[in-house]
mmCIF file of C-alpha atoms and ligand atoms in Angstrom:
data_model
loop_
_atom_site.group_PDB
_atom_site.id
_atom_site.type_symbol
_atom_site.label_atom_id
_atom_site.label_comp_id
_atom_site.label_asym_id
_atom_site.label_seq_id
_atom_site.Cartn_x
_atom_site.Cartn_y
_atom_site.Cartn_z
ATOM 1 C CA MET Z 1 -19.304 -21.452 0.897
ATOM 2 C CA THR Z 2 -20.221 -19.056 -1.881
ATOM 3 C CA VAL Z 3 -18.104 -16.004 -2.594
ATOM 4 C CA GLU Z 4 -20.879 -13.783 -1.219
ATOM 5 C CA SER Z 5 -21.241 -15.683 2.034
ATOM 6 C CA ILE Z 6 -17.472 -15.601 2.539
ATOM 7 C CA LEU Z 7 -17.404 -11.871 1.852
ATOM 8 C CA GLU Z 8 -20.229 -11.395 4.352
ATOM 9 C CA LYS Z 9 -18.134 -13.182 6.978
ATOM 10 C CA LEU Z 10 -14.998 -11.183 6.210
ATOM 11 C CA VAL Z 11 -16.792 -7.814 6.262
ATOM 12 C CA ALA Z 12 -18.191 -8.645 9.721
ATOM 13 C CA PHE Z 13 -14.676 -8.445 11.209
ATOM 14 C CA PRO Z 14 -14.199 -4.700 11.859
ATOM 15 C CA VAL Z 15 -10.401 -4.903 11.798
ATOM 16 C CA LEU Z 16 -8.880 -1.513 11.065
ATOM 17 C CA GLY Z 17 -5.293 -0.885 10.031
ATOM 18 C CA GLY Z 18 -3.195 -0.744 13.206
ATOM 19 C CA GLU Z 19 -5.533 -3.010 15.193
ATOM 20 C CA SER Z 20 -5.204 -6.677 16.034
ATOM 21 C CA ASN Z 21 -6.331 -8.778 13.063
ATOM 22 C CA LEU Z 22 -6.205 -12.092 14.903
ATOM 23 C CA SER Z 23 -9.998 -12.544 14.711
ATOM 24 C CA ILE Z 24 -10.189 -12.407 10.919
ATOM 25 C CA ILE Z 25 -6.888 -14.176 10.276
ATOM 26 C CA HIS Z 26 -7.926 -17.087 12.523
ATOM 27 C CA TRP Z 27 -11.264 -17.343 10.745
ATOM 28 C CA ILE Z 28 -9.363 -17.549 7.433
ATOM 29 C CA LYS Z 29 -6.890 -20.037 8.899
ATOM 30 C CA ASP Z 30 -9.713 -22.293 10.123
ATOM 31 C CA TYR Z 31 -11.500 -22.039 6.791
ATOM 32 C CA VAL Z 32 -8.383 -22.961 4.792
ATOM 33 C CA GLU Z 33 -7.394 -25.751 7.157
ATOM 34 C CA SER Z 34 -10.914 -27.206 7.126
ATOM 35 C CA HIS Z 35 -10.143 -27.926 3.462
ATOM 36 C CA GLY Z 36 -7.037 -29.867 4.455
ATOM 37 C CA VAL Z 37 -4.509 -27.174 3.512
ATOM 38 C CA GLU Z 38 -1.736 -26.340 5.966
ATOM 39 C CA THR Z 39 -1.269 -22.661 6.787
ATOM 40 C CA LYS Z 40 1.516 -20.674 8.403
ATOM 41 C CA LEU Z 41 1.028 -17.511 10.423
ATOM 42 C CA VAL Z 42 3.658 -14.760 10.483
ATOM 43 C CA PRO Z 43 3.002 -12.876 13.738
ATOM 44 C CA ASN Z 44 4.239 -9.424 14.695
ATOM 45 C CA GLU Z 45 6.637 -9.140 17.639
ATOM 46 C CA GLU Z 46 3.894 -8.696 20.237
ATOM 47 C CA GLY Z 47 1.817 -11.534 18.827
ATOM 48 C CA THR Z 48 -1.190 -9.235 18.401
ATOM 49 C CA LYS Z 49 -1.333 -9.416 14.599
ATOM 50 C CA ALA Z 50 -0.426 -11.976 11.983
ATOM 51 C CA SER Z 51 -0.125 -12.494 8.266
ATOM 52 C CA LEU Z 52 -1.011 -15.880 6.794
ATOM 53 C CA HIS Z 53 0.465 -17.829 3.951
ATOM 54 C CA CYS Z 54 -0.180 -21.266 2.540
ATOM 55 C CA ARG Z 55 0.500 -23.342 -0.543
ATOM 56 C CA ILE Z 56 -2.053 -25.223 -2.605
ATOM 57 C CA GLY Z 57 -0.550 -27.645 -5.097
ATOM 58 C CA PRO Z 58 2.858 -29.200 -5.612
ATOM 59 C CA ALA Z 59 6.113 -27.943 -4.091
ATOM 60 C CA VAL Z 60 7.653 -26.908 -7.388
ATOM 61 C CA ASP Z 61 9.143 -23.630 -8.608
ATOM 62 C CA GLY Z 62 7.161 -21.170 -10.666
ATOM 63 C CA GLY Z 63 3.934 -20.800 -8.678
ATOM 64 C CA VAL Z 64 1.635 -17.810 -8.255
ATOM 65 C CA ILE Z 65 1.135 -15.824 -5.025
ATOM 66 C CA LEU Z 66 -2.276 -14.235 -4.466
ATOM 67 C CA SER Z 67 -1.757 -11.300 -2.135
ATOM 68 C CA GLY Z 68 -4.305 -9.330 -0.150
ATOM 69 C CA HIS Z 69 -4.688 -7.426 3.114
ATOM 70 C CA THR Z 70 -7.134 -8.174 5.915
ATOM 71 C CA ASP Z 71 -7.366 -4.660 7.416
ATOM 72 C CA VAL Z 72 -9.646 -1.819 6.361
ATOM 73 C CA VAL Z 73 -9.797 1.960 6.857
ATOM 74 C CA PRO Z 74 -11.999 3.553 9.568
ATOM 75 C CA VAL Z 75 -15.626 4.566 9.050
ATOM 76 C CA GLU Z 76 -15.590 7.347 11.640
ATOM 77 C CA GLY Z 77 -16.904 10.658 10.389
ATOM 78 C CA GLN Z 78 -18.365 9.080 7.258
ATOM 79 C CA GLU Z 79 -22.074 9.087 6.537
ATOM 80 C CA TRP Z 80 -22.971 5.478 5.927
ATOM 81 C CA THR Z 81 -26.553 4.589 5.009
ATOM 82 C CA THR Z 82 -25.944 0.928 5.903
ATOM 83 C CA ASP Z 83 -24.099 -0.763 8.766
ATOM 84 C CA PRO Z 84 -20.530 -0.747 7.406
ATOM 85 C CA PHE Z 85 -19.725 -4.101 8.982
ATOM 86 C CA VAL Z 86 -22.808 -5.913 7.719
ATOM 87 C CA LEU Z 87 -22.571 -6.815 4.042
ATOM 88 C CA THR Z 88 -25.754 -5.376 2.586
ATOM 89 C CA ASP Z 89 -27.432 -6.277 -0.686
ATOM 90 C CA LYS Z 90 -29.826 -3.440 -1.574
ATOM 91 C CA GLY Z 91 -30.901 -5.232 -4.711
ATOM 92 C CA ASP Z 92 -29.056 -2.765 -6.965
ATOM 93 C CA GLY Z 93 -26.350 -5.184 -8.055
ATOM 94 C CA LYS Z 94 -23.936 -3.929 -5.406
ATOM 95 C CA LEU Z 95 -22.813 -5.331 -2.072
ATOM 96 C CA TYR Z 96 -22.201 -2.604 0.498
ATOM 97 C CA GLY Z 97 -19.779 -2.783 3.406
ATOM 98 C CA ARG Z 98 -16.405 -1.534 4.602
ATOM 99 C CA GLY Z 99 -13.741 -3.549 2.801
ATOM 100 C CA SER Z 100 -16.191 -5.088 0.335
ATOM 101 C CA CYS Z 101 -14.086 -3.539 -2.409
ATOM 102 C CA ASP Z 102 -10.740 -2.788 -0.680
ATOM 103 C CA MET Z 103 -10.012 -5.613 -0.499
ATOM 104 C CA LYS Z 104 -11.994 -8.353 1.123
ATOM 105 C CA GLY Z 105 -13.773 -8.936 -2.193
ATOM 106 C CA PHE Z 106 -10.536 -10.315 -3.600
ATOM 107 C CA LEU Z 107 -9.875 -12.384 -0.473
ATOM 108 C CA ALA Z 108 -13.379 -13.849 -0.814
ATOM 109 C CA CYS Z 109 -12.672 -14.786 -4.451
ATOM 110 C CA CYS Z 110 -9.459 -16.569 -3.400
ATOM 111 C CA LEU Z 111 -11.172 -18.428 -0.556
ATOM 112 C CA ALA Z 112 -14.256 -19.361 -2.598
ATOM 113 C CA ALA Z 113 -12.011 -20.897 -5.272
ATOM 114 C CA LEU Z 114 -10.026 -22.929 -2.732
ATOM 115 C CA PRO Z 115 -11.986 -26.199 -3.202
ATOM 116 C CA GLN Z 116 -11.467 -25.986 -6.970
ATOM 117 C CA MET Z 117 -7.763 -25.254 -6.490
ATOM 118 C CA ILE Z 118 -7.455 -28.382 -4.352
ATOM 119 C CA GLU Z 119 -9.391 -30.594 -6.737
ATOM 120 C CA ALA Z 120 -7.570 -29.394 -9.841
ATOM 121 C CA HIS Z 121 -4.373 -31.164 -10.716
ATOM 122 C CA LEU Z 122 -2.240 -28.070 -10.412
ATOM 123 C CA LYS Z 123 1.133 -28.399 -12.114
ATOM 124 C CA LYS Z 124 2.307 -25.184 -10.441
ATOM 125 C CA PRO Z 125 1.238 -24.124 -6.964
ATOM 126 C CA ILE Z 126 -0.934 -21.242 -5.812
ATOM 127 C CA TYR Z 127 -0.065 -19.415 -2.585
ATOM 128 C CA PHE Z 128 -2.245 -17.204 -0.433
ATOM 129 C CA ALA Z 129 -0.419 -14.301 1.216
ATOM 130 C CA PHE Z 130 -2.751 -12.290 3.438
ATOM 131 C CA SER Z 131 -1.304 -9.391 5.438
ATOM 132 C CA TYR Z 132 -2.296 -6.814 8.088
ATOM 133 C CA ASP Z 133 -1.627 -3.069 8.530
ATOM 134 C CA GLU Z 134 -1.649 -2.379 4.795
ATOM 135 C CA GLU Z 135 -3.840 0.669 5.267
ATOM 136 C CA ILE Z 136 -1.374 2.374 7.600
ATOM 137 C CA GLY Z 137 1.666 2.056 5.362
ATOM 138 C CA CYS Z 138 1.956 -1.480 3.954
ATOM 139 C CA LEU Z 139 3.798 -2.475 7.117
ATOM 140 C CA ALA Z 140 3.498 -6.268 7.082
ATOM 141 C CA ALA Z 141 4.064 -7.199 3.438
ATOM 142 C CA PRO Z 142 7.891 -6.985 3.355
ATOM 143 C CA GLU Z 143 8.217 -9.611 6.100
ATOM 144 C CA LEU Z 144 5.474 -11.768 4.594
ATOM 145 C CA ALA Z 145 7.105 -11.735 1.153
ATOM 146 C CA ARG Z 146 10.493 -12.527 2.694
ATOM 147 C CA GLU Z 147 9.005 -15.332 4.765
ATOM 148 C CA ILE Z 148 7.468 -16.920 1.658
ATOM 149 C CA ASN Z 149 10.883 -16.844 0.004
ATOM 150 C CA THR Z 150 12.568 -18.586 2.908
ATOM 151 C CA TYR Z 151 9.834 -20.896 4.236
ATOM 152 C CA TYR Z 152 9.243 -22.890 1.073
ATOM 153 C CA THR Z 153 11.958 -25.004 -0.485
ATOM 154 C CA GLU Z 154 10.619 -24.115 -3.933
ATOM 155 C CA THR Z 155 10.479 -20.563 -5.308
ATOM 156 C CA PRO Z 156 7.233 -18.947 -6.415
ATOM 157 C CA LYS Z 157 7.606 -16.800 -9.507
ATOM 158 C CA TYR Z 158 4.583 -14.517 -9.669
ATOM 159 C CA ALA Z 159 2.589 -12.295 -7.319
ATOM 160 C CA ILE Z 160 -0.858 -10.950 -8.103
ATOM 161 C CA ILE Z 161 -1.889 -8.203 -5.692
ATOM 162 C CA GLY Z 162 -5.678 -8.111 -5.733
ATOM 163 C CA GLU Z 163 -6.259 -4.415 -5.012
ATOM 164 C CA PRO Z 164 -9.421 -3.123 -6.698
ATOM 165 C CA SER Z 165 -8.523 -2.335 -10.324
ATOM 166 C CA LEU Z 166 -11.763 -3.229 -12.122
ATOM 167 C CA MET Z 167 -9.853 -6.374 -13.115
ATOM 168 C CA GLU Z 168 -7.374 -4.370 -15.169
ATOM 169 C CA PRO Z 169 -3.671 -5.204 -14.925
ATOM 170 C CA ILE Z 170 -1.767 -2.474 -13.044
ATOM 171 C CA VAL Z 171 1.951 -2.568 -13.774
ATOM 172 C CA GLY Z 172 3.157 0.595 -12.082
ATOM 173 C CA GLN Z 173 2.757 2.191 -8.702
ATOM 174 C CA LYS Z 174 4.496 5.247 -7.353
ATOM 175 C CA GLY Z 175 6.859 4.930 -4.420
ATOM 176 C CA ILE Z 176 5.549 6.666 -1.296
ATOM 177 C CA TYR Z 177 7.211 8.193 1.725
ATOM 178 C CA ILE Z 178 5.549 10.223 4.485
ATOM 179 C CA LEU Z 179 7.552 12.408 6.837
ATOM 180 C CA GLU Z 180 7.123 14.918 9.602
ATOM 181 C CA THR Z 181 9.679 17.712 9.896
ATOM 182 C CA TYR Z 182 10.237 19.443 13.253
ATOM 183 C CA VAL Z 183 11.990 22.785 13.550
ATOM 184 C CA ASN Z 184 13.323 24.003 16.870
ATOM 185 C CA GLY Z 185 14.028 27.762 16.917
ATOM 186 C CA SER Z 186 14.283 30.410 19.626
ATOM 187 C CA ALA Z 187 11.414 32.384 21.177
ATOM 188 C CA GLY Z 188 11.288 36.148 21.571
ATOM 189 C CA HIS Z 189 9.533 39.407 20.798
ATOM 190 C CA SER Z 190 8.615 39.720 17.132
ATOM 191 C CA SER Z 191 10.736 42.881 16.820
ATOM 192 C CA ARG Z 192 13.818 40.695 17.384
ATOM 193 C CA ILE Z 193 13.228 38.513 14.332
ATOM 194 C CA LYS Z 194 16.790 39.155 13.121
ATOM 195 C CA GLN Z 195 18.280 38.362 16.544
ATOM 196 C CA GLU Z 196 16.319 35.126 17.080
ATOM 197 C CA ILE Z 197 15.543 32.177 14.811
ATOM 198 C CA SER Z 198 11.860 31.786 14.034
ATOM 199 C CA ALA Z 199 10.883 28.169 13.600
ATOM 200 C CA ILE Z 200 8.075 29.263 11.274
ATOM 201 C CA HIS Z 201 10.349 31.289 9.008
ATOM 202 C CA GLU Z 202 12.751 28.362 8.889
ATOM 203 C CA ALA Z 203 9.980 25.853 8.156
ATOM 204 C CA MET Z 204 9.000 28.122 5.268
ATOM 205 C CA HIS Z 205 12.530 27.857 3.791
ATOM 206 C CA LEU Z 206 12.326 24.085 4.020
ATOM 207 C CA ILE Z 207 8.868 23.931 2.448
ATOM 208 C CA LEU Z 208 10.013 26.160 -0.394
ATOM 209 C CA TRP Z 209 13.057 23.949 -0.933
ATOM 210 C CA LEU Z 210 10.769 20.926 -1.258
ATOM 211 C CA GLU Z 211 8.483 22.665 -3.723
ATOM 212 C CA GLN Z 212 11.451 23.828 -5.784
ATOM 213 C CA LYS Z 213 12.859 20.292 -5.740
ATOM 214 C CA MET Z 214 9.633 19.024 -7.298
ATOM 215 C CA ASP Z 215 9.693 21.791 -9.901
ATOM 216 C CA GLN Z 216 13.334 21.024 -10.653
ATOM 217 C CA LEU Z 217 12.579 17.357 -11.302
ATOM 218 C CA ILE Z 218 9.843 18.396 -13.728
ATOM 219 C CA ALA Z 219 12.135 20.951 -15.424
ATOM 220 C CA ASP Z 220 14.791 18.225 -15.750
ATOM 221 C CA LYS Z 221 12.196 16.126 -17.626
ATOM 222 C CA GLN Z 222 12.094 13.459 -14.955
ATOM 223 C CA LEU Z 223 8.769 12.251 -16.306
ATOM 224 C CA ASP Z 224 7.000 8.952 -16.791
ATOM 225 C CA ASN Z 225 3.901 9.281 -18.904
ATOM 226 C CA ARG Z 226 2.422 6.030 -17.647
ATOM 227 C CA PHE Z 227 1.524 7.896 -14.448
ATOM 228 C CA HIS Z 228 -0.995 10.641 -13.734
ATOM 229 C CA PRO Z 229 0.534 13.100 -12.989
ATOM 230 C CA PRO Z 230 3.686 11.960 -14.851
ATOM 231 C CA HIS Z 231 6.113 13.444 -12.309
ATOM 232 C CA SER Z 232 7.093 12.772 -8.715
ATOM 233 C CA SER Z 233 5.094 14.904 -6.317
ATOM 234 C CA ILE Z 234 6.052 16.531 -3.036
ATOM 235 C CA HIS Z 235 3.176 17.867 -0.987
ATOM 236 C CA ILE Z 236 2.960 19.523 2.419
ATOM 237 C CA GLY Z 237 -0.434 18.759 3.912
ATOM 238 C CA LEU Z 238 -0.250 20.036 7.474
ATOM 239 C CA VAL Z 239 1.672 22.878 9.096
ATOM 240 C CA LYS Z 240 1.754 23.654 12.792
ATOM 241 C CA GLY Z 241 3.449 26.382 14.789
ATOM 242 C CA GLY Z 242 3.251 29.745 16.458
ATOM 243 C CA ILE Z 243 1.163 31.558 19.061
ATOM 244 C CA ALA Z 244 0.646 35.181 18.052
ATOM 245 C CA PRO Z 245 1.867 37.761 15.506
ATOM 246 C CA ASN Z 246 4.104 39.454 18.075
ATOM 247 C CA ILE Z 247 5.784 36.277 19.349
ATOM 248 C CA ILE Z 248 8.606 34.557 17.495
ATOM 249 C CA ALA Z 249 7.693 30.877 17.218
ATOM 250 C CA ASP Z 250 10.253 28.573 18.753
ATOM 251 C CA LYS Z 251 8.558 25.451 17.392
ATOM 252 C CA ALA Z 252 7.064 24.556 14.036
ATOM 253 C CA SER Z 253 6.424 21.333 12.206
ATOM 254 C CA PHE Z 254 4.998 20.168 8.939
ATOM 255 C CA TYR Z 255 3.708 16.887 7.558
ATOM 256 C CA TRP Z 256 4.428 15.966 3.959
ATOM 257 C CA ASP Z 257 4.485 13.190 1.428
ATOM 258 C CA LEU Z 258 6.668 12.260 -1.468
ATOM 259 C CA ARG Z 259 5.307 10.126 -4.316
ATOM 260 C CA THR Z 260 7.965 9.070 -6.761
ATOM 261 C CA ILE Z 261 7.909 7.720 -10.289
ATOM 262 C CA PRO Z 262 10.253 4.717 -10.739
ATOM 263 C CA LYS Z 263 13.092 6.795 -12.201
ATOM 264 C CA ASP Z 264 13.267 9.069 -9.143
ATOM 265 C CA ASP Z 265 14.735 7.719 -5.958
ATOM 266 C CA ILE Z 266 13.054 8.410 -2.615
ATOM 267 C CA SER Z 267 16.239 8.021 -0.584
ATOM 268 C CA SER Z 268 18.334 10.352 -2.725
ATOM 269 C CA ILE Z 269 15.671 13.100 -2.640
ATOM 270 C CA VAL Z 270 15.417 12.747 1.127
ATOM 271 C CA ALA Z 271 19.231 12.724 1.459
ATOM 272 C CA GLU Z 272 19.426 15.985 -0.502
ATOM 273 C CA PHE Z 273 16.774 17.497 1.744
ATOM 274 C CA GLU Z 274 18.657 16.320 4.837
ATOM 275 C CA ALA Z 275 21.807 17.967 3.488
ATOM 276 C CA PHE Z 276 19.889 21.232 3.090
ATOM 277 C CA CYS Z 277 18.614 20.883 6.680
ATOM 278 C CA ARG Z 278 22.196 20.471 7.957
ATOM 279 C CA GLU Z 279 23.209 23.575 5.993
ATOM 280 C CA ARG Z 280 20.423 25.589 7.628
ATOM 281 C CA GLU Z 281 21.412 24.263 11.041
ATOM 282 C CA GLU Z 282 25.010 25.311 10.553
ATOM 283 C CA LYS Z 283 23.976 28.795 9.489
ATOM 284 C CA ASN Z 284 21.379 29.358 12.219
ATOM 285 C CA ARG Z 285 23.377 27.926 15.098
ATOM 286 C CA LYS Z 286 25.625 30.992 14.848
ATOM 287 C CA ILE Z 287 22.629 32.962 16.163
ATOM 288 C CA PHE Z 288 20.906 30.253 18.241
ATOM 289 C CA PRO Z 289 23.083 27.241 19.176
ATOM 290 C CA GLY Z 290 20.037 25.125 20.019
ATOM 291 C CA PHE Z 291 18.628 25.366 16.501
ATOM 292 C CA GLU Z 292 17.628 21.962 15.141
ATOM 293 C CA ILE Z 293 15.710 20.354 12.297
ATOM 294 C CA LYS Z 294 14.486 16.786 12.707
ATOM 295 C CA ASN Z 295 12.895 14.624 10.034
ATOM 296 C CA VAL Z 296 10.840 11.742 11.363
ATOM 297 C CA GLU Z 297 9.435 9.117 9.031
ATOM 298 C CA HIS Z 298 5.788 8.245 9.490
ATOM 299 C CA HIS Z 299 6.498 4.688 8.353
ATOM 300 C CA PRO Z 300 9.132 3.064 6.154
ATOM 301 C CA SER Z 301 8.893 4.112 2.522
ATOM 302 C CA VAL Z 302 6.732 1.970 0.252
ATOM 303 C CA PRO Z 303 8.684 1.126 -2.897
ATOM 304 C CA HIS Z 304 7.404 1.778 -6.409
ATOM 305 C CA LEU Z 305 6.273 -0.933 -8.795
ATOM 306 C CA ASP Z 306 7.731 -0.878 -12.280
ATOM 307 C CA THR Z 307 6.736 -4.036 -14.117
ATOM 308 C CA LYS Z 308 7.495 -3.997 -17.837
ATOM 309 C CA ALA Z 309 4.641 -4.469 -20.300
ATOM 310 C CA ASP Z 310 6.311 -7.591 -21.745
ATOM 311 C CA ASP Z 311 6.852 -9.281 -18.382
ATOM 312 C CA ASP Z 312 5.406 -12.800 -18.062
ATOM 313 C CA ILE Z 313 3.152 -11.725 -15.171
ATOM 314 C CA VAL Z 314 1.467 -9.212 -17.482
ATOM 315 C CA GLY Z 315 0.854 -11.939 -20.052
ATOM 316 C CA LEU Z 316 -0.625 -14.173 -17.380
ATOM 317 C CA ILE Z 317 -2.919 -11.492 -15.955
ATOM 318 C CA LYS Z 318 -4.091 -10.454 -19.415
ATOM 319 C CA LYS Z 319 -5.033 -14.050 -20.073
ATOM 320 C CA ILE Z 320 -6.902 -14.707 -16.827
ATOM 321 C CA SER Z 321 -8.520 -11.277 -16.343
ATOM 322 C CA GLY Z 322 -9.664 -10.872 -19.926
ATOM 323 C CA ASN Z 323 -8.330 -7.304 -19.877
ATOM 324 C CA SER Z 324 -5.307 -6.184 -21.834
ATOM 325 C CA LYS Z 325 -5.209 -2.442 -21.174
ATOM 326 C CA LEU Z 326 -2.360 -1.761 -18.760
ATOM 327 C CA ASP Z 327 -2.535 0.992 -16.192
ATOM 328 C CA THR Z 328 -0.619 2.551 -13.306
ATOM 329 C CA VAL Z 329 -1.683 3.989 -9.951
ATOM 330 C CA SER Z 330 -0.436 6.611 -7.517
ATOM 331 C CA TYR Z 331 -1.652 4.978 -4.316
ATOM 332 C CA ALA Z 332 0.377 2.792 -1.996
ATOM 333 C CA ALA Z 333 0.080 -0.979 -2.386
ATOM 334 C CA GLU Z 334 2.086 -4.042 -1.528
ATOM 335 C CA ALA Z 335 3.032 -4.831 -5.140
ATOM 336 C CA GLY Z 336 6.398 -3.033 -5.095
ATOM 337 C CA GLN Z 337 7.314 -4.858 -1.898
ATOM 338 C CA PHE Z 338 6.628 -8.254 -3.501
ATOM 339 C CA ALA Z 339 8.603 -7.157 -6.574
ATOM 340 C CA ASN Z 340 11.518 -6.223 -4.290
ATOM 341 C CA GLU Z 341 11.534 -9.813 -3.022
ATOM 342 C CA GLY Z 342 12.098 -10.973 -6.593
ATOM 343 C CA PHE Z 343 8.566 -11.929 -7.603
ATOM 344 C CA HIS Z 344 7.127 -10.768 -10.921
ATOM 345 C CA ALA Z 345 4.333 -8.622 -9.525
ATOM 346 C CA ALA Z 346 1.304 -6.744 -10.767
ATOM 347 C CA ILE Z 347 -1.992 -5.539 -9.335
ATOM 348 C CA CYS Z 348 -5.329 -6.903 -10.513
ATOM 349 C CA GLY Z 349 -8.517 -7.331 -8.543
ATOM 350 C CA PRO Z 350 -12.278 -6.863 -8.535
ATOM 351 C CA GLY Z 351 -14.000 -3.594 -7.677
ATOM 352 C CA SER Z 352 -13.056 -0.001 -8.334
ATOM 353 C CA ILE Z 353 -10.580 2.007 -6.284
ATOM 354 C CA GLU Z 354 -13.086 4.872 -6.560
ATOM 355 C CA GLN Z 355 -15.297 3.080 -4.070
ATOM 356 C CA ALA Z 356 -12.468 2.372 -1.662
ATOM 357 C CA HIS Z 357 -12.156 4.286 1.633
ATOM 358 C CA ARG Z 358 -15.558 5.998 1.155
ATOM 359 C CA ALA Z 359 -18.880 5.917 2.937
ATOM 360 C CA ASP Z 360 -21.140 3.236 1.421
ATOM 361 C CA GLU Z 361 -18.170 1.404 -0.060
ATOM 362 C CA PHE Z 362 -19.443 -1.351 -2.330
ATOM 363 C CA ILE Z 363 -18.392 -3.987 -4.786
ATOM 364 C CA ALA Z 364 -20.518 -4.707 -7.837
ATOM 365 C CA ILE Z 365 -21.685 -8.330 -7.845
ATOM 366 C CA GLU Z 366 -20.595 -8.479 -11.475
ATOM 367 C CA GLN Z 367 -17.037 -7.567 -10.380
ATOM 368 C CA LEU Z 368 -17.062 -10.249 -7.718
ATOM 369 C CA GLU Z 369 -18.114 -12.780 -10.346
ATOM 370 C CA LYS Z 370 -15.275 -11.628 -12.581
ATOM 371 C CA GLY Z 371 -12.883 -12.140 -9.683
ATOM 372 C CA VAL Z 372 -14.085 -15.717 -9.284
ATOM 373 C CA GLU Z 373 -13.787 -16.232 -13.030
ATOM 374 C CA MET Z 374 -10.175 -15.013 -12.871
ATOM 375 C CA MET Z 375 -9.476 -17.655 -10.203
ATOM 376 C CA GLU Z 376 -11.027 -20.349 -12.398
ATOM 377 C CA LYS Z 377 -8.887 -19.281 -15.347
ATOM 378 C CA LEU Z 378 -5.798 -19.193 -13.152
ATOM 379 C CA ILE Z 379 -6.518 -22.755 -12.043
ATOM 380 C CA THR Z 380 -6.878 -23.832 -15.681
ATOM 381 C CA GLU Z 381 -3.595 -22.123 -16.590
ATOM 382 C CA LEU Z 382 -1.707 -23.676 -13.701
ATOM 383 C CA SER Z 383 -3.122 -27.127 -14.467
ATOM 384 C CA SER Z 384 -1.809 -26.961 -18.005
ATOM 385 C CA GLU Z 385 1.426 -28.769 -18.925
ATOM 386 C CA ASP Z 386 2.771 -25.855 -20.895
ATOM 387 C CA PHE Z 387 2.416 -23.098 -18.292
ATOM 388 C CA LEU Z 388 5.627 -21.031 -18.222
HETATM 389 ZN ZN1 LIG H 401 -6.258 -2.029 -0.297
#
């Protein structure tokens, strides 16, 4: 199958993050196995979703993992001019469809190159590692990366995460954590604001603390100029609470995210915030014993990626992508999770992140061809006697 016909197939599976991906993962499994390559599924507890991994080439240390996700973001509320789940060639050099760019284009490149990978006399193996639920918090990659480490007797060395990067090597990614904070205060007439504890007023203290924490990190020169912006960010995106101006709100909540540069630590920032919450509880319980602040994580934090410019994976990607300008991103991806499992990881894939998650998402055919070319160069590298 050509890369375009594979992409057409993949786009036709409307598997959103959070939904069962068994349809698309079984199509991939059948495709890979029809080429005589054994695959292994890593199901979730309920058996409704699964990641897939497989090895092409010899069982020796030092191979390369190609990582991608099979889920996409919703199309609801977006004004598409084509059917999002039908890959459409309008004749303008672009292929339109949900996931064409993020990131079924990369999966199609991997799958299209499979026959060549099998035929080549690879000295080091290539692994496919295809996950689910990436779009709702990179939920499946930690287990998949761990499983690859334990399942194979040999140890792969590298991981290329094929998120759309216009084929440029991405060596850094911010860590991301999303939380919801609930404040439980006491209700009453607004005139009694000093006798009751307003959940809104308290939420405001917490929000201000978070903003000041961000400002403090910047003032302390906790900066990393590889990132835009170069500092960790804390942002409150949704606030709820209250009924009327003359009623003290007994409940309030807010939804926020924390995006950290590698030198800041998500857990220590959150621990400091928790300590402040406990302080507020102690103070306010003197007035209202039922006062409580609860922080609930939206999903486990996604770790940062901090691959050094002189790492071997960077050298390899420069060679096979033809691009040598390194970059960083502030979106969540599975790269940091693969790095945490001990693989030398970086992001590089066809298409532009600017087209991701939008109406009329597309991948330029030229990008898809570059993705295939990268696979061919990877095969050449891994067939060479003197590959690192
Ligand atoms: Zn993606």
